[in-house]
Short mmCIF file of C-alpha atoms in Angstrom, two decimals:
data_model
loop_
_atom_site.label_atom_id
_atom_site.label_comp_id
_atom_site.label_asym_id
_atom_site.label_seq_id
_atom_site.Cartn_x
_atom_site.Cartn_y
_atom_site.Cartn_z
CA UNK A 1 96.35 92.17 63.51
CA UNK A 2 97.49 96.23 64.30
CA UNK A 3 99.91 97.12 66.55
CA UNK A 4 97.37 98.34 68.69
CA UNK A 5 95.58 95.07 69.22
CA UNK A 6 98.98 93.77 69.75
CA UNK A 7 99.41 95.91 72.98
CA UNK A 8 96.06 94.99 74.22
CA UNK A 9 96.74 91.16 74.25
CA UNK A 10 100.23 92.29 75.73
CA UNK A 11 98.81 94.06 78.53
CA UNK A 12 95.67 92.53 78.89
CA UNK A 13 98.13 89.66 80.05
CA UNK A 14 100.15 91.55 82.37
CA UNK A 15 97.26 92.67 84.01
CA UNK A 16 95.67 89.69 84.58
CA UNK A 17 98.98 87.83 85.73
CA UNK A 18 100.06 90.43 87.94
CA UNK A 19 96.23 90.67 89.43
CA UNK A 20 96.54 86.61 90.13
CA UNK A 21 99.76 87.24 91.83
CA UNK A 22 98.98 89.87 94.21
CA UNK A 23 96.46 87.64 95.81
CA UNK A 24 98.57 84.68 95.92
CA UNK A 25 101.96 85.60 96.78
CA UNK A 26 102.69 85.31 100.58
CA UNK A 27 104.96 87.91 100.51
CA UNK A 28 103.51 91.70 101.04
CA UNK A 29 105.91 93.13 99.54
CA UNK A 30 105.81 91.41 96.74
CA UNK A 31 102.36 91.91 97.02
CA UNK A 32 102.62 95.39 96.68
CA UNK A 33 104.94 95.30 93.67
CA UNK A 34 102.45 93.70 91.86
CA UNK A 35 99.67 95.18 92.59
CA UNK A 36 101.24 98.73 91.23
CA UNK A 37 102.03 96.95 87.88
CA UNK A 38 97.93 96.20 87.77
CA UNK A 39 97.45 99.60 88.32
CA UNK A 40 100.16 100.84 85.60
CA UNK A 41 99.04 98.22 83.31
CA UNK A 42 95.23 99.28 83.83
CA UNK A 43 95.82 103.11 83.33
CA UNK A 44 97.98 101.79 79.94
CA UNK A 45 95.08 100.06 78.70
CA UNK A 46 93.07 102.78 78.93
CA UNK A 47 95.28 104.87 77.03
CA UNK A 48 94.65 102.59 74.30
CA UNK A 49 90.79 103.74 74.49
CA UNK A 50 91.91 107.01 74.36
CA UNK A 51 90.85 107.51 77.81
CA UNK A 52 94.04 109.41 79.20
CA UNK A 53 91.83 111.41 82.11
CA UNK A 54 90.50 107.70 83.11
CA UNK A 55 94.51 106.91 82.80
CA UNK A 56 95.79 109.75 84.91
CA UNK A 57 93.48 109.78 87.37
CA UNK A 58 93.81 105.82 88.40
CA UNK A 59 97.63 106.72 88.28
CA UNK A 60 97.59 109.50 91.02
CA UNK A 61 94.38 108.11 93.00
CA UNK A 62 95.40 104.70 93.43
CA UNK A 63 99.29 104.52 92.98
CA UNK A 64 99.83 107.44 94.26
CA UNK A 65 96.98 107.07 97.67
CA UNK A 66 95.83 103.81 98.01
CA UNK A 67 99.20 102.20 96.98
CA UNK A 68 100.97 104.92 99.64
CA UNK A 69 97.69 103.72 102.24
CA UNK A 70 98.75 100.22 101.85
CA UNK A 71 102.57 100.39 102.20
CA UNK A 72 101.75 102.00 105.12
CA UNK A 73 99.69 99.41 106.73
CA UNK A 74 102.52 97.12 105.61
CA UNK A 75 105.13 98.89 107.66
CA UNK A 76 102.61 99.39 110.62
CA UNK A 77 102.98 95.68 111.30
CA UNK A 78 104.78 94.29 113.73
CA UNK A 79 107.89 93.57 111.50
CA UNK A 80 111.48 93.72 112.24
CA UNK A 81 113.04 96.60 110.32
CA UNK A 82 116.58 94.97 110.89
CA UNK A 83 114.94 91.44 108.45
CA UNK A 84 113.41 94.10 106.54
CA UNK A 85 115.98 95.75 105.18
CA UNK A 86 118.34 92.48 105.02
CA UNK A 87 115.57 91.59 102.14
CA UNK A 88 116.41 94.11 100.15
CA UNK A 89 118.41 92.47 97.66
CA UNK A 90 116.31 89.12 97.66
CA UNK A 91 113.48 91.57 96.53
CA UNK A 92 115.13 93.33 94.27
CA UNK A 93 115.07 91.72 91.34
CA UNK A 94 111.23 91.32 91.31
CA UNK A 95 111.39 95.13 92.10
CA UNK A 96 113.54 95.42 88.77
CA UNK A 97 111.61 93.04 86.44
CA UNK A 98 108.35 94.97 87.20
CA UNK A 99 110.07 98.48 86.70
CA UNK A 100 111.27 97.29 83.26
CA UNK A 101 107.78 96.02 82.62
CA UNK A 102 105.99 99.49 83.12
CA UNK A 103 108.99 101.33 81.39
CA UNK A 104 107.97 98.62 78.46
CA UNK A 105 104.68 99.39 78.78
CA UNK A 106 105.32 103.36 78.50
CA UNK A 107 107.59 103.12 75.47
CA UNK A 108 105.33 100.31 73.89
CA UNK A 109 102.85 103.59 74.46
CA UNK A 110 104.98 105.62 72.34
CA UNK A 111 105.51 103.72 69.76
CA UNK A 112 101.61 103.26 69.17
CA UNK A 113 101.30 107.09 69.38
CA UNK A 114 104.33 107.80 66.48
CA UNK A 115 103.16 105.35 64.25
CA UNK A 116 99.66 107.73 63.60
CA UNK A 117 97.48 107.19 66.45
CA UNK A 118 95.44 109.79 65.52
CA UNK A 119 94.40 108.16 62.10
CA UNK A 120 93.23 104.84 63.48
CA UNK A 121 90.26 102.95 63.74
CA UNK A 122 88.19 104.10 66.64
CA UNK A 123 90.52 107.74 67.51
CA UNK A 124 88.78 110.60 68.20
CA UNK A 125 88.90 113.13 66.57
CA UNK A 126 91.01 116.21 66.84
CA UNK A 127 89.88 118.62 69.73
CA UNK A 128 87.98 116.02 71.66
CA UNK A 129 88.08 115.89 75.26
CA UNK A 130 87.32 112.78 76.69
CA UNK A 131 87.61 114.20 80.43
CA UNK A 132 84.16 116.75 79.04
CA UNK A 133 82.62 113.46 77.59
CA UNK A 134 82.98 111.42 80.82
CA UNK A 135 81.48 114.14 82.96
CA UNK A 136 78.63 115.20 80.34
CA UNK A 137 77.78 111.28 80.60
CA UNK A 138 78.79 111.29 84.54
CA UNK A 139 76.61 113.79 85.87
CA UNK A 140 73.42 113.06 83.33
CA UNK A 141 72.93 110.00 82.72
CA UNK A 142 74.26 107.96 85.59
CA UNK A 143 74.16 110.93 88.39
CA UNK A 144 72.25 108.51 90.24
CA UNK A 145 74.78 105.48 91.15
CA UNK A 146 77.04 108.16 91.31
CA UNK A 147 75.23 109.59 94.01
CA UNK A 148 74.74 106.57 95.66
CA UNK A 149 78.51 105.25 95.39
CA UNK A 150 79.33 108.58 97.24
CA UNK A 151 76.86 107.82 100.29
CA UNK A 152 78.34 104.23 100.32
CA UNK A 153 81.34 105.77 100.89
CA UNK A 154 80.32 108.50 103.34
CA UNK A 155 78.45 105.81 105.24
CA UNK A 156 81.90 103.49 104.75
CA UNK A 157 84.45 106.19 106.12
CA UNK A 158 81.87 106.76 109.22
CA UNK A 159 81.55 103.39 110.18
CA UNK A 160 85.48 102.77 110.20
CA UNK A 161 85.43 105.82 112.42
CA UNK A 162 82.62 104.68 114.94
CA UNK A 163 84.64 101.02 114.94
CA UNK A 164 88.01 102.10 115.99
CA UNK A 165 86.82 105.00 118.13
CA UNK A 166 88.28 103.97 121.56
CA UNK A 167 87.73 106.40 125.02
CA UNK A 168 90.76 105.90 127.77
CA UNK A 169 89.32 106.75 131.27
CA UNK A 170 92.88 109.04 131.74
CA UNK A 171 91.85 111.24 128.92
CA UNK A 172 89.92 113.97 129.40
CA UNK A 173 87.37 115.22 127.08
CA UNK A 174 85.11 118.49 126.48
CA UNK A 175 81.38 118.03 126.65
CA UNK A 176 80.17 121.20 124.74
CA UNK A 177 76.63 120.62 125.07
CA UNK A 178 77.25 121.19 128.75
CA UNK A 179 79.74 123.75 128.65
CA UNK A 180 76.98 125.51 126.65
CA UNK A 181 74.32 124.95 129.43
CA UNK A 182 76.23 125.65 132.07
CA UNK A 183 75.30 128.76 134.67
CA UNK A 184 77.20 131.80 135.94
CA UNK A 185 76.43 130.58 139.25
CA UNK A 186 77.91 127.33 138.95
CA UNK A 187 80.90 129.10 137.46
CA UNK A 188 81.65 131.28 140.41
CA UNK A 189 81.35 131.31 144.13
CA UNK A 190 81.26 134.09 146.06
CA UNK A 191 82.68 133.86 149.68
CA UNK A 192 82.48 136.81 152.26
CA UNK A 193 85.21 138.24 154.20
CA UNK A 194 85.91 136.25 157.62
CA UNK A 195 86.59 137.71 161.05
CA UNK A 196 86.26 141.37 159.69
CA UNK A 197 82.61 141.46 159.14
CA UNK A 198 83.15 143.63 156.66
CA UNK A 199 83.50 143.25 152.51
CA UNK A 200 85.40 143.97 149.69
CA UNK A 201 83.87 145.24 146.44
CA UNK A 202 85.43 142.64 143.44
CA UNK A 203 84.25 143.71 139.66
CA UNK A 204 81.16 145.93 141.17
CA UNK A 205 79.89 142.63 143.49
CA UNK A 206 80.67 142.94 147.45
CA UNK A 207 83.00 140.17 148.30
CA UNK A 208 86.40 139.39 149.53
CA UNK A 209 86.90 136.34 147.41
CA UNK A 210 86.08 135.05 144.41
CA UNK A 211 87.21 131.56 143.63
CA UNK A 212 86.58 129.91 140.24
CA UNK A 213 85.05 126.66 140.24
CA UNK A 214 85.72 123.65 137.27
CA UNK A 215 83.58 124.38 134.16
CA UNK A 216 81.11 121.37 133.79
CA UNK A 217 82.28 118.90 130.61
CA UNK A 218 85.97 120.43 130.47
CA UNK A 219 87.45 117.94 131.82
CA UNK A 220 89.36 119.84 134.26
#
């Protein structure tokens, strides 16, 4: 058994303990905690494959935005800040142990790589880019669900949209369709002089006054 198949069992553990314990810990913090040593844990496994775009990219997408997406839901909560931060040492110590994990995990990494990654079963070889590979296979041969996972998501983000989408009656909004159809003469309204009889010429029109009536669908 290699050192490399070593660090798979290793982290194939991790990953599958910490994934257990991010659904069943009551705690959200804790919650949390774990669920960014999955996501460390997954990107190192698939720097074992050689995969480092793979690798990168779940680090920055998902521990970098979704992680960032749910801490913020966490702190949206009603939740007292004052209890908050008097848990900071009772959750520090988890927040250590899984700190020291990844930083394992990284120099476990670099050990693999100075012992002659490059010369093992299964490396690629030299000038290979995996990131061309993955979108030469991406965008041929399965364009399709790719496609499709895209619209899911499309569809996804608009129907989150349409279901918190909330009008107050003491807002006021702009209708452009019928700002668009609306009419010069329903724009302004032309009043004659009174007791003179006689008129006053206002942008080459004979009046005396010109007063400017609401725009339809302003919301004024």
């Amino acid at each position: 058994m290699d050192f490399t198949l070593i660090l798979f069992y290793v982290f194939g553990a991790v990953l599958l303990g910490s994934a257990m314990l991010v659904v069943l810990v009551r705690n959200p913090v804790h919650a949390a905690l774990f669920l960014v040593l999955a996501f460390v844990t997954a990107a190192a496994l698939w720097l074992l494959l050689y995969a480092e775009f793979l690798a990168i990219t779940l680090v920055l997408v998902y521990v970098g935005a979704v992680m960032v997406l749910f801490l913020f839901v966490v702190m949206m909560l009603d939740i007292n800040i004052d209890l908050l931060r008097e848990g900071f040492w009772r959750n520090a110590p988890l927040a250590a142990l899984v700190g020291l994990l990844m930083a394992f995990e990284m120099v476990a990494l670099l050990l693999r790589g100075s012992k002659g990654a490059a010369a093992a079963t299964g490396a690629p070889p030299a000038g290979y880019s995996n990131t061309k590979a993955l979108g030469s296979v991406l965008y041929t041969d399965y364009v399709f669900p790719f496609e499709l996972a895209a619209v899911i998501l499309l569809v996804a983000i608009i129907a989150a949209i349409a279901l918190t989408l909330r009008q107050r009656k003491e807002t006021k909004y702009q209708d452009p369709g019928t700002q668009l159809s609306a009419r010069p003469s329903e724009r302004l309204r032309i009043v004659k002089g009174m007791g003179t009889g006689s008129s006053q010429s206002v942008g080459g029109q004979t009046s005396s006054t010109i007063e400017q009536k609401s725009v339809p669908g302003s919301g004024q």
